[in-house]
GROMACS .gro file of C-alpha atoms in nm:
model
  256
    1MET     CA    1   1.477  -0.245   2.052
    2THR     CA    2   1.203  -0.398   2.271
    3ASN     CA    3   1.304  -0.697   2.503
    4LYS     CA    4   1.071  -0.920   2.307
    5PRO     CA    5   0.900  -0.902   1.967
    6ALA     CA    6   0.646  -0.641   1.950
    7PRO     CA    7   0.332  -0.771   1.793
    8PHE     CA    8   0.013  -0.590   1.608
    9VAL     CA    9  -0.254  -0.592   1.872
   10TRP     CA   10  -0.526  -0.358   1.731
   11HIS     CA   11  -0.648  -0.189   1.418
   12ASP     CA   12  -0.844   0.118   1.363
   13LEU     CA   13  -1.035   0.292   1.090
   14VAL     CA   14  -1.006   0.646   1.066
   15THR     CA   15  -1.284   0.766   0.819
   16THR     CA   16  -1.469   1.064   0.675
   17ASP     CA   17  -1.806   0.914   0.761
   18VAL     CA   18  -1.829   0.689   1.052
   19GLU     CA   19  -2.193   0.592   1.044
   20ALA     CA   20  -2.165   0.481   0.669
   21ALA     CA   21  -1.839   0.295   0.769
   22LYS     CA   22  -2.026   0.125   1.041
   23VAL     CA   23  -2.308   0.012   0.819
   24PHE     CA   24  -2.052  -0.105   0.538
   25TYR     CA   25  -1.827  -0.320   0.761
   26ALA     CA   26  -2.124  -0.456   0.967
   27GLN     CA   27  -2.242  -0.612   0.635
   28VAL     CA   28  -1.899  -0.692   0.471
   29ILE     CA   29  -1.692  -0.839   0.766
   30GLY     CA   30  -1.981  -0.903   1.015
   31TRP     CA   31  -1.832  -0.726   1.324
   32ASN     CA   32  -2.007  -0.675   1.642
   33MET     CA   33  -2.004  -0.293   1.723
   34GLN     CA   34  -2.052  -0.078   2.034
   35SER     CA   35  -1.950   0.259   2.150
   36PHE     CA   36  -1.621   0.274   2.372
   37PRO     CA   37  -1.764   0.335   2.733
   38GLY     CA   38  -1.781   0.695   2.808
   39ASN     CA   39  -1.687   0.787   2.446
   40ASP     CA   40  -1.952   0.792   2.162
   41ASP     CA   41  -1.707   0.901   1.935
   42TYR     CA   42  -1.534   0.578   1.924
   43THR     CA   43  -1.679   0.235   1.800
   44VAL     CA   44  -1.504  -0.087   1.908
   45LEU     CA   45  -1.524  -0.376   1.660
   46SER     CA   46  -1.553  -0.716   1.817
   47ALA     CA   47  -1.496  -1.070   1.663
   48GLY     CA   48  -1.737  -1.259   1.877
   49ASP     CA   49  -1.666  -1.115   2.227
   50THR     CA   50  -1.320  -0.999   2.167
   51GLY     CA   51  -1.244  -0.653   2.071
   52VAL     CA   52  -1.007  -0.630   1.764
   53GLY     CA   53  -1.026  -0.277   1.656
   54GLY     CA   54  -1.235   0.047   1.617
   55ILE     CA   55  -1.383   0.311   1.397
   56MET     CA   56  -1.350   0.681   1.451
   57ALA     CA   57  -1.353   1.023   1.253
   58ILE     CA   58  -1.026   1.145   1.111
   59PRO     CA   59  -0.908   1.383   1.367
   60PRO     CA   60  -0.918   1.747   1.289
   61ASP     CA   61  -0.532   1.789   1.285
   62ALA     CA   62  -0.509   1.494   1.036
   63CYS     CA   63  -0.798   1.647   0.822
   64ALA     CA   64  -0.572   1.965   0.802
   65ARG     CA   65  -0.289   1.746   0.684
   66GLY     CA   66  -0.512   1.608   0.403
   67ALA     CA   67  -0.493   1.260   0.566
   68PRO     CA   68  -0.738   1.009   0.377
   69ALA     CA   69  -0.954   0.746   0.529
   70CYS     CA   70  -0.736   0.465   0.616
   71TRP     CA   71  -0.684   0.157   0.849
   72GLN     CA   72  -0.390   0.195   1.099
   73GLY     CA   73  -0.224  -0.077   1.302
   74TYR     CA   74  -0.109  -0.061   1.655
   75ILE     CA   75   0.211  -0.215   1.754
   76ALA     CA   76   0.259  -0.307   2.135
   77VAL     CA   77   0.579  -0.170   2.285
   78ASP     CA   78   0.747  -0.167   2.606
   79GLU     CA   79   0.755   0.213   2.635
   80VAL     CA   80   0.605   0.451   2.388
   81ASP     CA   81   0.823   0.737   2.452
   82ALA     CA   82   1.154   0.571   2.436
   83CYS     CA   83   1.038   0.379   2.103
   84ALA     CA   84   0.926   0.711   1.956
   85ASP     CA   85   1.267   0.848   2.017
   86ARG     CA   86   1.437   0.551   1.860
   87ILE     CA   87   1.203   0.576   1.557
   88LEU     CA   88   1.298   0.952   1.512
   89SER     CA   89   1.674   0.901   1.549
   90SER     CA   90   1.658   0.611   1.302
   91GLY     CA   91   1.513   0.816   1.028
   92GLY     CA   92   1.131   0.779   1.090
   93ALA     CA   93   0.882   1.055   1.183
   94ILE     CA   94   0.664   1.132   1.479
   95ILE     CA   95   0.328   1.246   1.331
   96ARG     CA   96   0.154   1.267   1.656
   97ALA     CA   97   0.374   1.288   1.986
   98PRO     CA   98   0.311   1.022   2.260
   99THR     CA   99  -0.037   1.090   2.419
  100SER     CA  100  -0.210   0.908   2.700
  101LEU     CA  101  -0.572   0.810   2.696
  102PRO     CA  102  -0.728   0.739   3.043
  103LYS     CA  103  -0.833   0.387   3.095
  104VAL     CA  104  -0.671   0.292   2.753
  105GLY     CA  105  -0.292   0.337   2.744
  106ARG     CA  106  -0.029   0.556   2.564
  107PHE     CA  107   0.013   0.589   2.187
  108ALA     CA  108   0.207   0.782   1.922
  109LEU     CA  109   0.125   0.797   1.564
  110VAL     CA  110   0.447   0.741   1.386
  111ALA     CA  111   0.597   0.669   1.035
  112ASP     CA  112   0.896   0.443   0.936
  113PRO     CA  113   1.199   0.587   0.730
  114GLN     CA  114   1.021   0.522   0.400
  115GLY     CA  115   0.702   0.689   0.506
  116ALA     CA  116   0.461   0.398   0.594
  117VAL     CA  117   0.230   0.507   0.899
  118PHE     CA  118   0.138   0.302   1.209
  119ILE     CA  119   0.082   0.353   1.578
  120ILE     CA  120   0.295   0.233   1.877
  121PHE     CA  121   0.101   0.168   2.181
  122LYS     CA  122   0.132   0.049   2.533
  123PRO     CA  123  -0.204  -0.034   2.722
  124GLU     CA  124  -0.257   0.121   3.062
  125SER     CA  125  -0.272  -0.246   3.210
  126GLY     CA  126   0.073  -0.283   3.088
  127ASP     CA  127  -0.006  -0.593   2.865
  128ALA     CA  128  -0.180  -0.613   2.550
  129ALA     CA  129  -0.507  -0.797   2.582
  130ALA     CA  130  -0.518  -1.156   2.456
  131SER     CA  131  -0.596  -1.200   2.094
  132PRO     CA  132  -0.830  -1.460   1.923
  133ALA     CA  133  -0.681  -1.725   1.713
  134PRO     CA  134  -0.526  -1.536   1.390
  135THR     CA  135  -0.764  -1.742   1.177
  136THR     CA  136  -1.077  -1.624   1.358
  137PRO     CA  137  -1.320  -1.445   1.124
  138GLY     CA  138  -1.313  -1.075   1.167
  139VAL     CA  139  -0.941  -1.072   1.290
  140VAL     CA  140  -0.675  -0.919   1.105
  141GLY     CA  141  -0.491  -1.252   0.984
  142TRP     CA  142  -0.215  -1.072   0.802
  143ASN     CA  143  -0.027  -0.743   0.799
  144GLU     CA  144   0.140  -0.641   0.480
  145LEU     CA  145   0.374  -0.368   0.413
  146HIS     CA  146   0.422  -0.219   0.067
  147ALA     CA  147   0.746  -0.029   0.098
  148THR     CA  148   0.991   0.166  -0.125
  149ASP     CA  149   1.250  -0.088  -0.064
  150GLY     CA  150   1.091  -0.403   0.108
  151LEU     CA  151   1.418  -0.570   0.232
  152LYS     CA  152   1.553  -0.249   0.363
  153ALA     CA  153   1.229  -0.172   0.540
  154PHE     CA  154   1.241  -0.519   0.708
  155ASP     CA  155   1.587  -0.472   0.846
  156TRP     CA  156   1.447  -0.149   1.017
  157TYR     CA  157   1.152  -0.322   1.161
  158ARG     CA  158   1.361  -0.614   1.272
  159ASN     CA  159   1.596  -0.381   1.457
  160MET     CA  160   1.317  -0.165   1.595
  161PHE     CA  161   1.066  -0.440   1.701
  162GLY     CA  162   1.256  -0.761   1.705
  163TRP     CA  163   1.060  -0.924   1.429
  164THR     CA  164   1.224  -1.225   1.251
  165PRO     CA  165   1.220  -1.353   0.897
  166SER     CA  166   1.011  -1.663   0.838
  167GLN     CA  167   1.041  -1.723   0.449
  168ASP     CA  168   1.142  -1.546   0.132
  169MET     CA  169   0.915  -1.579  -0.171
  170ASP     CA  170   1.066  -1.485  -0.508
  171MET     CA  171   0.808  -1.307  -0.715
  172GLY     CA  172   1.037  -1.272  -1.028
  173PRO     CA  173   1.017  -0.890  -1.149
  174MET     CA  174   0.819  -0.803  -0.832
  175GLY     CA  175   1.130  -0.896  -0.612
  176ILE     CA  176   1.139  -1.071  -0.271
  177TYR     CA  177   0.823  -1.108  -0.079
  178ARG     CA  178   0.946  -1.155   0.291
  179ILE     CA  179   0.711  -1.327   0.547
  180PHE     CA  180   0.801  -1.213   0.892
  181ALA     CA  181   0.696  -1.326   1.245
  182THR     CA  182   0.646  -1.117   1.556
  183GLY     CA  183   0.708  -1.377   1.829
  184GLY     CA  184   0.477  -1.655   1.699
  185GLY     CA  185   0.383  -1.789   1.371
  186PRO     CA  186   0.395  -1.582   1.057
  187ALA     CA  187   0.216  -1.231   1.107
  188GLY     CA  188   0.255  -1.078   0.750
  189GLY     CA  189   0.491  -0.994   0.479
  190MET     CA  190   0.663  -0.706   0.322
  191MET     CA  191   0.751  -0.624  -0.035
  192THR     CA  192   0.873  -0.352  -0.255
  193LYS     CA  193   0.548  -0.151  -0.370
  194MET     CA  194   0.432  -0.135  -0.726
  195PRO     CA  195   0.527   0.178  -0.913
  196ASP     CA  196   0.188   0.307  -0.938
  197MET     CA  197   0.146   0.329  -0.572
  198PRO     CA  198   0.219   0.663  -0.485
  199THR     CA  199   0.353   0.612  -0.107
  200PRO     CA  200   0.448   0.306   0.109
  201PHE     CA  201   0.156   0.188   0.333
  202TRP     CA  202   0.052  -0.100   0.552
  203ALA     CA  203  -0.225  -0.325   0.420
  204TYR     CA  204  -0.432  -0.525   0.658
  205TYR     CA  205  -0.627  -0.847   0.560
  206PHE     CA  206  -0.950  -0.933   0.761
  207ASN     CA  207  -1.027  -1.313   0.788
  208VAL     CA  208  -1.368  -1.394   0.610
  209THR     CA  209  -1.506  -1.754   0.576
  210SER     CA  210  -1.564  -1.739   0.201
  211ILE     CA  211  -1.381  -1.489  -0.034
  212ASP     CA  212  -1.640  -1.502  -0.299
  213ASP     CA  213  -1.920  -1.430  -0.065
  214ALA     CA  214  -1.712  -1.131   0.103
  215VAL     CA  215  -1.664  -0.985  -0.239
  216GLN     CA  216  -2.013  -1.005  -0.336
  217ARG     CA  217  -2.091  -0.823  -0.008
  218THR     CA  218  -1.850  -0.568  -0.078
  219ILE     CA  219  -1.973  -0.485  -0.405
  220SER     CA  220  -2.353  -0.489  -0.279
  221ALA     CA  221  -2.254  -0.255  -0.004
  222GLY     CA  222  -2.087   0.003  -0.233
  223GLY     CA  223  -1.730  -0.101  -0.204
  224GLU     CA  224  -1.468  -0.163  -0.493
  225VAL     CA  225  -1.273  -0.480  -0.549
  226VAL     CA  226  -0.935  -0.337  -0.668
  227ASN     CA  227  -0.764  -0.678  -0.717
  228GLY     CA  228  -0.872  -1.038  -0.711
  229PRO     CA  229  -0.993  -1.265  -0.578
  230HIS     CA  230  -0.709  -1.476  -0.650
  231GLU     CA  231  -0.524  -1.769  -0.471
  232VAL     CA  232  -0.189  -1.741  -0.288
  233PRO     CA  233   0.011  -1.994  -0.110
  234GLY     CA  234  -0.131  -2.118   0.194
  235PRO     CA  235  -0.357  -2.202   0.020
  236MET     CA  236  -0.569  -1.907   0.053
  237PHE     CA  237  -0.777  -1.665  -0.138
  238ILE     CA  238  -0.732  -1.285  -0.099
  239ALA     CA  239  -0.902  -0.970  -0.249
  240ASN     CA  240  -0.785  -0.629  -0.219
  241CYS     CA  241  -1.071  -0.352  -0.194
  242ARG     CA  242  -1.175   0.001  -0.099
  243ASP     CA  243  -1.460   0.095   0.111
  244PRO     CA  244  -1.702   0.372   0.006
  245GLN     CA  245  -1.493   0.644   0.188
  246GLY     CA  246  -1.188   0.523   0.007
  247ALA     CA  247  -1.007   0.329   0.269
  248TRP     CA  248  -0.795   0.043   0.153
  249PHE     CA  249  -0.855  -0.304   0.294
  250SER     CA  250  -0.809  -0.658   0.217
  251MET     CA  251  -0.970  -0.983   0.292
  252MET     CA  252  -0.846  -1.343   0.311
  253ALA     CA  253  -1.032  -1.679   0.335
  254PRO     CA  254  -0.904  -2.041   0.319
  255LYS     CA  255  -0.930  -2.240  -0.001
  256ARG     CA  256  -1.239  -2.464   0.008
   0.00000   0.00000   0.00000
């Protein structure tokens, strides 16, 4: 386990059509976008002046595996190689072995023992960049795991990354929704996935100022609203959506 809780620090979209995705998310979320210095194949997404994520094409090896367009979260760790070894020995999988990117850092694409995919990352500077306030528009305000067994998954992440439980919510037949923290306030939740969801996955919720306006922008831009909008404790309103390339994303906004 890391010496301190390991937070989510970045979120990437890998997609089949980068230019179309940039147009869609600029309209729906309103991110500022610019090419990464020296690499026009990677677009940095910023909330105001702060980078929060990126967009890139699905890598060829992932295309060969049949990987779909999706969002991926980065978890900051002390040592990528040692963490990858622990993930493998605890029943997880290494999808892309630890790799270094000049002037960026070292990362590995991994999966937990139930199959949910994410990235472990250590920036070259040694410390992850400071993040804006978690309620800032354009920032991922919630990280949500849909697992084969939500409580068992939490135990694994607690042992691996030092996460702590914040609150359990009884959802009746849907089981327990466990809210967790990664060193500060609540950072997300974990639950047992619905039977119609084929595989476990991480879902990421982008902050917007108005859920109704954001839903309308999603539809106007060619996306699909799969679920919602509806109210959740907080109080907040959420909507689960797919972009035109099929990547699942969600949005959240305070109740007005």
